CSV table of C-alpha atoms in Angstrom, one decimal:
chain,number,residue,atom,x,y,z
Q,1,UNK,CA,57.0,-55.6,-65.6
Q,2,UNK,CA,58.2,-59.4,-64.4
Q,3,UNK,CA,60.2,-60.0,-61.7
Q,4,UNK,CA,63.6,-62.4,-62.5
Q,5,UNK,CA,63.9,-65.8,-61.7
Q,6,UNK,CA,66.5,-65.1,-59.0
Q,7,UNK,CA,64.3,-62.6,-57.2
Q,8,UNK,CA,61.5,-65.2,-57.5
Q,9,UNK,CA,63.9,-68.3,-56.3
Q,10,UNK,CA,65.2,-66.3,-53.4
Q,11,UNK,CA,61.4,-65.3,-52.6
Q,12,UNK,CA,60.4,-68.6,-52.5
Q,13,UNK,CA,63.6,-69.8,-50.2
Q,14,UNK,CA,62.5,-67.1,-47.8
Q,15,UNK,CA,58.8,-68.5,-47.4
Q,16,UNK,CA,60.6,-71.4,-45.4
Q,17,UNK,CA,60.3,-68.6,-42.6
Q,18,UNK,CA,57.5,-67.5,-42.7
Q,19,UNK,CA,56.7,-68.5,-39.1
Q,20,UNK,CA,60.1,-66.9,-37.8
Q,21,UNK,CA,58.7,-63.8,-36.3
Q,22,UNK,CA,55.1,-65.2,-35.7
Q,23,UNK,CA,53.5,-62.6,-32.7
Q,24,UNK,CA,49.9,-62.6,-32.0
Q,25,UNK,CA,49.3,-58.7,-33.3
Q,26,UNK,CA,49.9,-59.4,-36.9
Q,27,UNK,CA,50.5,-63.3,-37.1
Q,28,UNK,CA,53.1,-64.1,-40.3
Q,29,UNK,CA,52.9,-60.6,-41.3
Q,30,UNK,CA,56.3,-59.7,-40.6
Q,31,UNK,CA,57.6,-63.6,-42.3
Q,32,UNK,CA,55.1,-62.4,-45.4
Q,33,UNK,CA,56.7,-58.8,-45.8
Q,34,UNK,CA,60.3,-60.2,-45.7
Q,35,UNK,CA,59.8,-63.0,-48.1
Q,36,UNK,CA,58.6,-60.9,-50.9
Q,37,UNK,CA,60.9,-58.4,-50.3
Q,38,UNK,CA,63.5,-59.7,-52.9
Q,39,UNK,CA,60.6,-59.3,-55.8
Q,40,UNK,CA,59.9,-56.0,-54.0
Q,41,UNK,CA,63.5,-54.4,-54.5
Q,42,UNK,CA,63.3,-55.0,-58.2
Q,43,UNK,CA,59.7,-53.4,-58.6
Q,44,UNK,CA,59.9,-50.4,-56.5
Q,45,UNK,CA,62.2,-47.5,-55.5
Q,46,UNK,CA,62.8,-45.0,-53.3
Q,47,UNK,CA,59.9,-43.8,-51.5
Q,48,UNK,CA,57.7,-46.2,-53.0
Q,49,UNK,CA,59.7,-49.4,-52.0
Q,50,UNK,CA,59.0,-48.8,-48.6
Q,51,UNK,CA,55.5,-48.2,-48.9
Q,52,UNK,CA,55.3,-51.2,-50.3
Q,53,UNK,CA,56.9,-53.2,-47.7
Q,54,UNK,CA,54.5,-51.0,-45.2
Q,55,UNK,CA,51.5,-52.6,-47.6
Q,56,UNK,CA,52.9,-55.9,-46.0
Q,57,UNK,CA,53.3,-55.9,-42.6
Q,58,UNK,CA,49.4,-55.6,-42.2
Q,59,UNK,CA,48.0,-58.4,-40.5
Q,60,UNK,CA,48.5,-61.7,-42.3
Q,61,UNK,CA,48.0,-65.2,-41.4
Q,62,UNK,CA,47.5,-68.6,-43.1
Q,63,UNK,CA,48.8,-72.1,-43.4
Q,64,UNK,CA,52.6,-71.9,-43.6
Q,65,UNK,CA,53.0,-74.3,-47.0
Q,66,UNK,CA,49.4,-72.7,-48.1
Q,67,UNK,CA,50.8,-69.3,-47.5
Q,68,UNK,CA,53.5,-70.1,-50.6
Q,69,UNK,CA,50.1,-69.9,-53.2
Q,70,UNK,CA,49.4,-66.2,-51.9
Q,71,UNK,CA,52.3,-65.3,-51.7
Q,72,UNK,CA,53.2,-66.6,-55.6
Q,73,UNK,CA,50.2,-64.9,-56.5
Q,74,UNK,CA,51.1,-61.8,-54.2
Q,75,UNK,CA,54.1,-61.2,-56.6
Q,76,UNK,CA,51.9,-61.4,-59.5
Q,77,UNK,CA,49.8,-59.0,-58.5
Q,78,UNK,CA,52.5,-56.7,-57.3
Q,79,UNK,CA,54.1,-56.7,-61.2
Q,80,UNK,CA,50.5,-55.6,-62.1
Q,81,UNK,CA,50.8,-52.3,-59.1
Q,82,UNK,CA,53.8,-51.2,-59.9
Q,83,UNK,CA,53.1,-51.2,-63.8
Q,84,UNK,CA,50.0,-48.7,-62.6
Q,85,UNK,CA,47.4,-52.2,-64.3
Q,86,UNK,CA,46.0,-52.7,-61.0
Q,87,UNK,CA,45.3,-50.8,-58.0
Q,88,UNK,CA,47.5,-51.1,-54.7
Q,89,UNK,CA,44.7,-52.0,-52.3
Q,90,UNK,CA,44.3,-55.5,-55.0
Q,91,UNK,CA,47.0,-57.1,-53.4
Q,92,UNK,CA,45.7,-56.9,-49.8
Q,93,UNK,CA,42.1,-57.6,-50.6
Q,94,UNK,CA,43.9,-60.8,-52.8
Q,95,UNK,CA,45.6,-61.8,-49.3
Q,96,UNK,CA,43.1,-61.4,-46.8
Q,97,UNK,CA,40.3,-63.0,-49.1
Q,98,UNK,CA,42.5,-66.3,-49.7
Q,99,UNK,CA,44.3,-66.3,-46.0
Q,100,UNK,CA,41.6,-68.4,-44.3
Q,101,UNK,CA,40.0,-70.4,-46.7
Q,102,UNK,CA,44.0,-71.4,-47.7
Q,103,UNK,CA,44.7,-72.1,-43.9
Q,104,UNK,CA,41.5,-74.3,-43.1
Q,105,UNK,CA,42.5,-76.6,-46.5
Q,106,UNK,CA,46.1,-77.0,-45.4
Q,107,UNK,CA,45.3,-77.8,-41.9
Q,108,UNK,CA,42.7,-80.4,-42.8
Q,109,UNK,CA,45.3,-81.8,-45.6
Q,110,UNK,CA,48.9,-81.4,-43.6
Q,111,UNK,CA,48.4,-81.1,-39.9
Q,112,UNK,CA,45.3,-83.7,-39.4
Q,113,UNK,CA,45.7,-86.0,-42.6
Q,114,UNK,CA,49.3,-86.1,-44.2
Q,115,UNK,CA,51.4,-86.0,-41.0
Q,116,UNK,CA,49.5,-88.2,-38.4
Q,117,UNK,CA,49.7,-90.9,-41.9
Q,118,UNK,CA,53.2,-90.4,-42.5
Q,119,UNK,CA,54.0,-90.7,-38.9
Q,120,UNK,CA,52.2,-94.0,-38.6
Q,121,UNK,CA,53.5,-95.6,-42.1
Q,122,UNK,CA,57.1,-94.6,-40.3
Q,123,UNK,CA,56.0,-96.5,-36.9
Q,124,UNK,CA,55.1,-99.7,-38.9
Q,125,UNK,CA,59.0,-99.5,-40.2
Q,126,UNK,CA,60.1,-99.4,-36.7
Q,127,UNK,CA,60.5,-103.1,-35.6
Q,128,UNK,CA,62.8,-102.9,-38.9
Q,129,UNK,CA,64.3,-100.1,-38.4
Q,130,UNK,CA,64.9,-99.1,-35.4
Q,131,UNK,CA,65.3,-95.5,-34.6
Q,132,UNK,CA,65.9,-95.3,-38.7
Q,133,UNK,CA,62.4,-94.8,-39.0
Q,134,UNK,CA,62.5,-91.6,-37.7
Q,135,UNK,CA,64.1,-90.8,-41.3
Q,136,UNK,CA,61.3,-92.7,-43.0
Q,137,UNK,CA,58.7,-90.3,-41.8
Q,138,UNK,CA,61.0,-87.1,-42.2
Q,139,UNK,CA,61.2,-88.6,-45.9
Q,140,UNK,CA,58.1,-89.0,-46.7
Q,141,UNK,CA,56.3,-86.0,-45.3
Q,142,UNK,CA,58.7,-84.1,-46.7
Q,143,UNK,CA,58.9,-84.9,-50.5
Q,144,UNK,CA,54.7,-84.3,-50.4
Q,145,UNK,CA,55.5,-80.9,-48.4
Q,146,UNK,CA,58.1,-79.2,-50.4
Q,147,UNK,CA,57.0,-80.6,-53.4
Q,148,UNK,CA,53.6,-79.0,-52.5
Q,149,UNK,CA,54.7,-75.3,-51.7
Q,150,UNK,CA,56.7,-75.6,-54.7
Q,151,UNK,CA,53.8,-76.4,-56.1
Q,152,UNK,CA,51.6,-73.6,-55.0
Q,153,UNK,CA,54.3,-71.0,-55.3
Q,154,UNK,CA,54.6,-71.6,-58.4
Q,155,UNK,CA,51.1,-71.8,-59.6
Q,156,UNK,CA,50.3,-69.1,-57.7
Q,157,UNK,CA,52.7,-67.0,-59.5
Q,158,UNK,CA,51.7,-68.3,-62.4
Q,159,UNK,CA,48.1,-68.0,-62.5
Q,160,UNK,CA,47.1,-65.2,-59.9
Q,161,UNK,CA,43.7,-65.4,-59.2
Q,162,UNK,CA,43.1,-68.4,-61.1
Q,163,UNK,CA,45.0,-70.0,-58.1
Q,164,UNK,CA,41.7,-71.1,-56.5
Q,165,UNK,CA,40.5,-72.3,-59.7
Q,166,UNK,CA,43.9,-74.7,-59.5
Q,167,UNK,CA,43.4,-75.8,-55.9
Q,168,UNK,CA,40.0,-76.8,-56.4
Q,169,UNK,CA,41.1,-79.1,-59.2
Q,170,UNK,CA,43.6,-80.6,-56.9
Q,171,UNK,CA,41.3,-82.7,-55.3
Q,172,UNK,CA,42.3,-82.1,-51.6
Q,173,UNK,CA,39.0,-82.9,-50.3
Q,174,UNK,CA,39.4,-86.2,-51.4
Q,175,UNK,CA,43.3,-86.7,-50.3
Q,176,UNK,CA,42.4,-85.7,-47.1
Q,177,UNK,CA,39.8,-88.0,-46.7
Q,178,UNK,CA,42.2,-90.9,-48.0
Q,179,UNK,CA,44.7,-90.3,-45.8
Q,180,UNK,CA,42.7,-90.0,-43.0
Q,181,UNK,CA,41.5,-93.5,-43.5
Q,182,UNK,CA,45.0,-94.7,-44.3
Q,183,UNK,CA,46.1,-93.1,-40.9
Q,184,UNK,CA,43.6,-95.0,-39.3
Q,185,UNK,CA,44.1,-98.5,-41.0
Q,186,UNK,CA,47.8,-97.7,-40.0
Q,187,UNK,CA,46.9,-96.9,-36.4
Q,188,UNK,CA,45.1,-100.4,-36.0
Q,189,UNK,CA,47.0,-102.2,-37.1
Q,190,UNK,CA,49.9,-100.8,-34.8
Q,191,UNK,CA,47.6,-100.9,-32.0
Q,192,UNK,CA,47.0,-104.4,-32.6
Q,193,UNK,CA,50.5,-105.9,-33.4
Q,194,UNK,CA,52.0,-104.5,-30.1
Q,195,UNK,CA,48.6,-105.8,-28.3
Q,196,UNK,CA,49.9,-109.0,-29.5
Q,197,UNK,CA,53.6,-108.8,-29.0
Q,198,UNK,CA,53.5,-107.0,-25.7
Q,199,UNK,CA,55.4,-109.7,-23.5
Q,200,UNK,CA,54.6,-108.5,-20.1
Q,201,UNK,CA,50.7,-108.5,-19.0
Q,202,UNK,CA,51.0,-104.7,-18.2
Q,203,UNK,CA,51.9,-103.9,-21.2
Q,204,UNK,CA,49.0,-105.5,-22.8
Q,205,UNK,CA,46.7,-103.9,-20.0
Q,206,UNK,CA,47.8,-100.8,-21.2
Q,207,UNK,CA,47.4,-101.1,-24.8
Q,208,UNK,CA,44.3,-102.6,-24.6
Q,209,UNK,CA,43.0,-99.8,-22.4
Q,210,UNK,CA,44.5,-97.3,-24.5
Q,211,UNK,CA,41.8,-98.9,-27.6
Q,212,UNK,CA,39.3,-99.0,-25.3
Q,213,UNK,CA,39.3,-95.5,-24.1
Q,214,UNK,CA,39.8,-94.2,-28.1
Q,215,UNK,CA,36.6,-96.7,-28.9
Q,216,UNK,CA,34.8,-94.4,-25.9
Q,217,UNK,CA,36.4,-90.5,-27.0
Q,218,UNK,CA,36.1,-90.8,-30.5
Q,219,UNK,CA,32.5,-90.5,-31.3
Q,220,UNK,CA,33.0,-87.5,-29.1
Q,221,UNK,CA,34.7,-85.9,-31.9
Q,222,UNK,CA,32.4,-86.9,-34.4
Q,223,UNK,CA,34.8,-89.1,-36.1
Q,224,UNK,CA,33.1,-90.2,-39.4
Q,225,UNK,CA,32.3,-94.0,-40.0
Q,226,UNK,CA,35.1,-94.8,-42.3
Q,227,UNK,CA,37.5,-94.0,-39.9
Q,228,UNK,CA,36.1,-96.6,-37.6
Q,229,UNK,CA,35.6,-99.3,-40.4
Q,230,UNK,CA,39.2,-98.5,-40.8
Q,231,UNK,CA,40.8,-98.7,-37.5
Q,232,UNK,CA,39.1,-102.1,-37.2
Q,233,UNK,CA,40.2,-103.6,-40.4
Q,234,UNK,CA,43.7,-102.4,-38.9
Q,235,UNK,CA,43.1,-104.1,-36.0
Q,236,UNK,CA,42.2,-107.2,-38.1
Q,237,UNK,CA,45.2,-107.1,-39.8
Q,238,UNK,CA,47.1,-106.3,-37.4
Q,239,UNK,CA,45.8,-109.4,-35.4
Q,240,UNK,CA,45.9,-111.5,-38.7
Q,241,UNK,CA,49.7,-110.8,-39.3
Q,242,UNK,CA,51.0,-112.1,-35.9
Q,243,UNK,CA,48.6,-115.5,-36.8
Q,244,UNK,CA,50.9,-115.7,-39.7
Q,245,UNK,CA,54.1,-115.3,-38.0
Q,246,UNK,CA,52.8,-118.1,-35.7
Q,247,UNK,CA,51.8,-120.6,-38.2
R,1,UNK,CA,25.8,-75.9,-26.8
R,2,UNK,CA,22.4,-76.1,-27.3
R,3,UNK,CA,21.6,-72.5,-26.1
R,4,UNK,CA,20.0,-71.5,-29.6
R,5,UNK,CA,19.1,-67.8,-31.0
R,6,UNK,CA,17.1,-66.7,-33.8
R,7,UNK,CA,15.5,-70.2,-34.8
R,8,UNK,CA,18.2,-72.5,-35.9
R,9,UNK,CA,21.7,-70.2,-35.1
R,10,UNK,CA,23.9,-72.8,-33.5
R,11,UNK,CA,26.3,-70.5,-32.5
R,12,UNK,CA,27.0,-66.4,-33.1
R,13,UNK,CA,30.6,-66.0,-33.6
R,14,UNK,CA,33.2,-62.6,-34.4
R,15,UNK,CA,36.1,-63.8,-35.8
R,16,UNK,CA,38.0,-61.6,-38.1
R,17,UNK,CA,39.1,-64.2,-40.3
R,18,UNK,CA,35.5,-65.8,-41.1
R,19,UNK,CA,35.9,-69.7,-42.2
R,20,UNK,CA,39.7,-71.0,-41.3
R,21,UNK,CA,40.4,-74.4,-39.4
R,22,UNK,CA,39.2,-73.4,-36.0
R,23,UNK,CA,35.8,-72.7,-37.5
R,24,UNK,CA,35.7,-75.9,-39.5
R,25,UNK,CA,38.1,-78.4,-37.9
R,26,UNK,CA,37.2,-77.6,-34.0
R,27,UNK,CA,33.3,-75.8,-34.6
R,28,UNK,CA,31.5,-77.3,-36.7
R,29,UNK,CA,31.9,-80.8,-35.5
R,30,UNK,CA,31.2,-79.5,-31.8
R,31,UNK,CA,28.1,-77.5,-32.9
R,32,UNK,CA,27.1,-80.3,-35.3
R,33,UNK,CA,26.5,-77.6,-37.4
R,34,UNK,CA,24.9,-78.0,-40.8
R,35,UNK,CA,25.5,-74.8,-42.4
R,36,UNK,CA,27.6,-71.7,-42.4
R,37,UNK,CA,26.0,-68.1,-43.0
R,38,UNK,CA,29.0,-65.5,-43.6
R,39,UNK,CA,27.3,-62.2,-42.7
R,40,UNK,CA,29.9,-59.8,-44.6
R,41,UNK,CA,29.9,-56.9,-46.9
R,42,UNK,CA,33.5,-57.2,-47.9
R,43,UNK,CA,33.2,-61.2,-48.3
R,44,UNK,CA,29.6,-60.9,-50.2
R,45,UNK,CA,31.1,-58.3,-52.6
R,46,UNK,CA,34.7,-60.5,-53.8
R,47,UNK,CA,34.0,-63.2,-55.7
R,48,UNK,CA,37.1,-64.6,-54.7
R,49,UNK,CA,36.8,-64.8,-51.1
R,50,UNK,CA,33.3,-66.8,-51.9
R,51,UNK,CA,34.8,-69.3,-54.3
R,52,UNK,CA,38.0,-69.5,-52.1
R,53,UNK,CA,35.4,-70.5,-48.5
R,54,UNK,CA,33.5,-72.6,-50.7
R,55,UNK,CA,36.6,-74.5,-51.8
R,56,UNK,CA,37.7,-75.5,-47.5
R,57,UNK,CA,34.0,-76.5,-46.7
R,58,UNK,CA,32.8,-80.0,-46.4
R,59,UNK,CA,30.4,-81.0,-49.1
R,60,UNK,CA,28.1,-81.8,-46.3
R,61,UNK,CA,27.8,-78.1,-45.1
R,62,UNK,CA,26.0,-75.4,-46.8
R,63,UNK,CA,27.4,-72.1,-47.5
R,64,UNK,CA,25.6,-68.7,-48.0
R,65,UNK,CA,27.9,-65.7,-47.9
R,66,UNK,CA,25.7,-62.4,-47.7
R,67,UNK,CA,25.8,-58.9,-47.2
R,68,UNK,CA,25.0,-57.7,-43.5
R,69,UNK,CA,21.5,-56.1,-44.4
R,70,UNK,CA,20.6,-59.1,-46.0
R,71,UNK,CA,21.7,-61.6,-43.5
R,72,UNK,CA,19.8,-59.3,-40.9
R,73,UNK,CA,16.6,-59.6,-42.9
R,74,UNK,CA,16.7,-63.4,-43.2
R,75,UNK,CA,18.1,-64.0,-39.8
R,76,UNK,CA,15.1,-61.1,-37.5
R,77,UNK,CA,11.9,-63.2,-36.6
R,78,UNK,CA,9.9,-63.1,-39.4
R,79,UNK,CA,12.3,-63.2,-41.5
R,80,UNK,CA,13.0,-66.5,-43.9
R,81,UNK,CA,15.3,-67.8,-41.3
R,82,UNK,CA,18.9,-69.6,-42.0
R,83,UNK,CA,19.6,-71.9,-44.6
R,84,UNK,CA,20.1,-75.1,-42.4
R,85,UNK,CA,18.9,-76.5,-39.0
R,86,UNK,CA,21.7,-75.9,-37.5
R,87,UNK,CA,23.7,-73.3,-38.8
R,88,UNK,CA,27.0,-71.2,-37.3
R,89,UNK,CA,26.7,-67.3,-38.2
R,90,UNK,CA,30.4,-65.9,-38.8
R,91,UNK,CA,30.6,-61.7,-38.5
R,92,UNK,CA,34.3,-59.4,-39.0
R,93,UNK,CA,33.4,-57.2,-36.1
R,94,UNK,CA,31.8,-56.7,-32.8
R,95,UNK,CA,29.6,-53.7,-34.6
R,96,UNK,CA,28.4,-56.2,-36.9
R,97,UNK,CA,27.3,-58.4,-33.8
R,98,UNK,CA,25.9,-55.2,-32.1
R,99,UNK,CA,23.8,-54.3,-35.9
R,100,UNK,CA,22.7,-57.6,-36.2
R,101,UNK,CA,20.6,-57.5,-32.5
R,102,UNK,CA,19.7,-54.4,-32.8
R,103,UNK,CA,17.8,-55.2,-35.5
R,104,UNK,CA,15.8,-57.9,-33.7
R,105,UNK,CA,18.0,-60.9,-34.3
R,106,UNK,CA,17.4,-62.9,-31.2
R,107,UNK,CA,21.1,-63.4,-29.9
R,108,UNK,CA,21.4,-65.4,-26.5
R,109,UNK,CA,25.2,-66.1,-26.9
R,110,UNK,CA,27.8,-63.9,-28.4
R,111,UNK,CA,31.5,-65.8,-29.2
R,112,UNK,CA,34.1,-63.9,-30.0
R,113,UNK,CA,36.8,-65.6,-31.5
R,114,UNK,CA,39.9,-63.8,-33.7
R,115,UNK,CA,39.9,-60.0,-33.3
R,116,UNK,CA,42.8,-58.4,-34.9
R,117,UNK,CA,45.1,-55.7,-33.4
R,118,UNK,CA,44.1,-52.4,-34.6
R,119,UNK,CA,45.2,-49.1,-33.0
R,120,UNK,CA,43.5,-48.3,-29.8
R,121,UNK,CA,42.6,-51.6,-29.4
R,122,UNK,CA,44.1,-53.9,-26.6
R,123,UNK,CA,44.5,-57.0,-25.8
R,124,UNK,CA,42.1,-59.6,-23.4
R,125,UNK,CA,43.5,-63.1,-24.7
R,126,UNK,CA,45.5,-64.3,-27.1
R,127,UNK,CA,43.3,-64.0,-30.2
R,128,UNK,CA,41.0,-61.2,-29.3
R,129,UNK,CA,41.8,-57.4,-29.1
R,130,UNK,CA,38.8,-54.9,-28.2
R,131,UNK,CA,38.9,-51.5,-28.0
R,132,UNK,CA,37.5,-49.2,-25.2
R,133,UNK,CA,33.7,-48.6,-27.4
R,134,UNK,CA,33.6,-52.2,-28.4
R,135,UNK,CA,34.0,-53.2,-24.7
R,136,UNK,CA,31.1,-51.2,-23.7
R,137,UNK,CA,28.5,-52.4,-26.7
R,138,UNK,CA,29.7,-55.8,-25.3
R,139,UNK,CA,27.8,-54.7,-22.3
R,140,UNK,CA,25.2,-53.3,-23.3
R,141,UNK,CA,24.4,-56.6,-25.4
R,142,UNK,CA,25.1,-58.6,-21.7
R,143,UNK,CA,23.0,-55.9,-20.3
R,144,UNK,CA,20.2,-57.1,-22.4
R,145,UNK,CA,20.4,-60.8,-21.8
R,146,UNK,CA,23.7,-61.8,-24.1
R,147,UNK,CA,26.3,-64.3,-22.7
R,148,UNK,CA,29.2,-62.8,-24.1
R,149,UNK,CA,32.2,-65.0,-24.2
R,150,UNK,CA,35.6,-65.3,-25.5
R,151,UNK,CA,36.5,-68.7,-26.8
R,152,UNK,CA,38.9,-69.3,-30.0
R,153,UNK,CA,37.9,-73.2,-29.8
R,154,UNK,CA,34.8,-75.6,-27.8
R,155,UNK,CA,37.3,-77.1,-25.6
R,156,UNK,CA,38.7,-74.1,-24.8
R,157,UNK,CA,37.6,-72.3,-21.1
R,158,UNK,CA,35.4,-69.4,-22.1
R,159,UNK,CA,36.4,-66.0,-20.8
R,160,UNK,CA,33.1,-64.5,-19.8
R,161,UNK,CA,32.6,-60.6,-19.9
R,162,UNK,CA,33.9,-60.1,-16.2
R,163,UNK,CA,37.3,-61.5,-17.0
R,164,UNK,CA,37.5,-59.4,-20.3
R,165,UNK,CA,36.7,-56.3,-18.3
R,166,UNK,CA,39.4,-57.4,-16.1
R,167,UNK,CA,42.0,-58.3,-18.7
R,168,UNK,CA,41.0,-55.5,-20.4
R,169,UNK,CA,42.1,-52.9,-17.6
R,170,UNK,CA,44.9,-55.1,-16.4
């Protein structure tokens, strides 16, 4: 049994909300149960429909773009149930095996990698700009994110189990890593620049304070070496391109 | 943090959902923990879960998923001890925690982290939920030498046994 493309569109649209009714009992379970509920109306009836929404509302909990992977894969494995292929309790153990794992890879990649660099490629637009930069960084942290749940909800559905098979071919690890060094070039280098351009002498006080207290908290949180090579080569170039401007 | 157990046990921790980002983005850096040991039937047995943990780990940190038995025999003295120096022990329940020093594994810190709602459970922070039997094994663990503490991450304030108790009858 295969659920349509409509029910599987409208699914996905509904995983946008999967934080709506967020409560510290069962987490997203409530956002989970109600976004697979359109695939759920054309695989069950009667009785067994709401059992299967019931199935749902146990706890759940992940990263909100990661979540789209499960829950593609969720929908495959609820085609298998209700053809009698696979046994009910699959689908839970499928969601509570891949929850966390999903949640710790799309915090290191989203919340701690991809935003902070987006954020800081958007401040370097700013003197350009002007408050338009705000729509730089909505723009590009926003084609990677949609682009990704797509991604994963689709592959997910498409592949089931194999999702994790997909993920780890992906190459997060390394993105993450990338980014993180990006973010911290970026940071630099905007530290630097308003350093430099700071006119009043408070101004640089304070930004030069503000580097010196990171320098001292960030081996606190065992920030790995290439992040510092990084923040000083963006402090370098951030220094070297006001020297230009000068000459 | 440097309060150790059985030899090289950074840190004993209950947390219902085993490796997620407060274990790996807040923990292991603040332990400087080298390893993870997953003492869990469920997890041990789904090849899934195992493949899926190994995926979110750094490559730096080892990973050894096991079933409770067998993580009690390598972790009680005598036993082969934990994969790496430092390693942070991850358990679903308090009754795993409770199984796991009862059968000799030195424990001088207990953290519990994410416990789920469950009936007849209720609620003593905003990630943990104990029910009335749990609360009193907690005791009898702190009777017997255990800090137990409730602390979802390092720079968090831990919420020692008293204030559970408290929060619990509240």
């Amino acid at each position: 049994m295969k659920v349509s493309r409509l029910a599987l569109a409208r699914v996905f649209f509904r995983s946008l909300f999967l934080q709506a009714a967020w409560n510290p009992r069962g987490m997203q379970n409530v956002g989970f149960a109600d976004a697979i509920s359109p695939a759920l109306d054309e695989l069950y009836q009667g009785p067994a429909r709401a059992a299967a929404s019931t199935r749902h509302l146990e706890f759940f909990n992940c990263h909100p773009y990661f979540a789209a992977a499960i829950l593609g894969g969720a929908v495959r494995l609820e085609e298998r149930v209700a053809t009698g292929e696979a046994a009910m309790d699959s689908v839970s153990a499928f969601k509570r095996a891949l929850g966390p794992p999903f949640a710790a890879l799309g915090d290191g990649f989203f919340w701690l990698a991809l935003r902070p660099a987006a954020a800081l490629a958007a401040a370097l637009t700013a003197p350009l700009l002007g408050p338009g930069c705000v729509l730089v960084f909505l723009g590009l942290y926003n084609s990677v994110h949609l682009a990704a749940r797509l991604w994963l909800f689709s592959t997910g559905y498409q592949r089931g189990e194999g999702i994790v098979d997909s993920v780890g071919r992906a190459h997060l690890a390394s993105g993450t890593g990338l980014l993180k060094v990006c973010g911290a070039v970026l940071a630099g280098a905007i530290a630097a620049r308003t350093a430099l351009f700071a006119g009043a002498p408070l101004q640089m006080l304070l930004t030069g304070s503000t580097i010196v207290v990171a320098a001292v908290f960030l081996p606190r949180l065992k920030t790995i070496w290439a992040v510092y090579i990084a923040l000083g080569l963006g402090l370098a170039l951030g220094g070297g391109v006001f020297q230009l401007a000068q000459a | 943090m440097s309060k150790t157990g059985a030899p090289g046990l950074a840190l004993v921790r209950v947390d219902n959902r085993l490796v997620h980002g407060q274990v790996l983005e807040a923990w292991l850096p603040a332990l400087d923990a080298q390893g993870i040991l997953v003492a869990d039937d469920e997890a041990a047995g789904n090849m899934l879960a195992r493949s899926a943990m190994a995926l979110a780990i750094p490559p730096r940190v080892s990973l050894l998923v096991l079933r409770l038995q067998a993580a009690a025999d390598l972790l009680r003295p005598g036993g082969r001890g934990p994969p790496a120096a430092r390693t942070l022990l991850l358990l679903r329940e308090v009754r795993d925690a409770v199984s796991l020093h009862a059968q000799g594994v030195l424990m001088p810190r207990l953290n519990l982290g994410n416990v789920h709602f469950a009936p007849g459970r209720r609620q003593v922070s905003t990630a943990v939920f104990l029910d009335p039997s749990e609360l009193q094994e907690l005791e009898k663990l702190a009777a017997t030498g255990t800090t137990v503490e409730v602390r979802a991450v390092p720079n968090e304030t831990p919420l020692g046994l008293d204030a559970i108790k408290a929060k619990f009858r509240a």
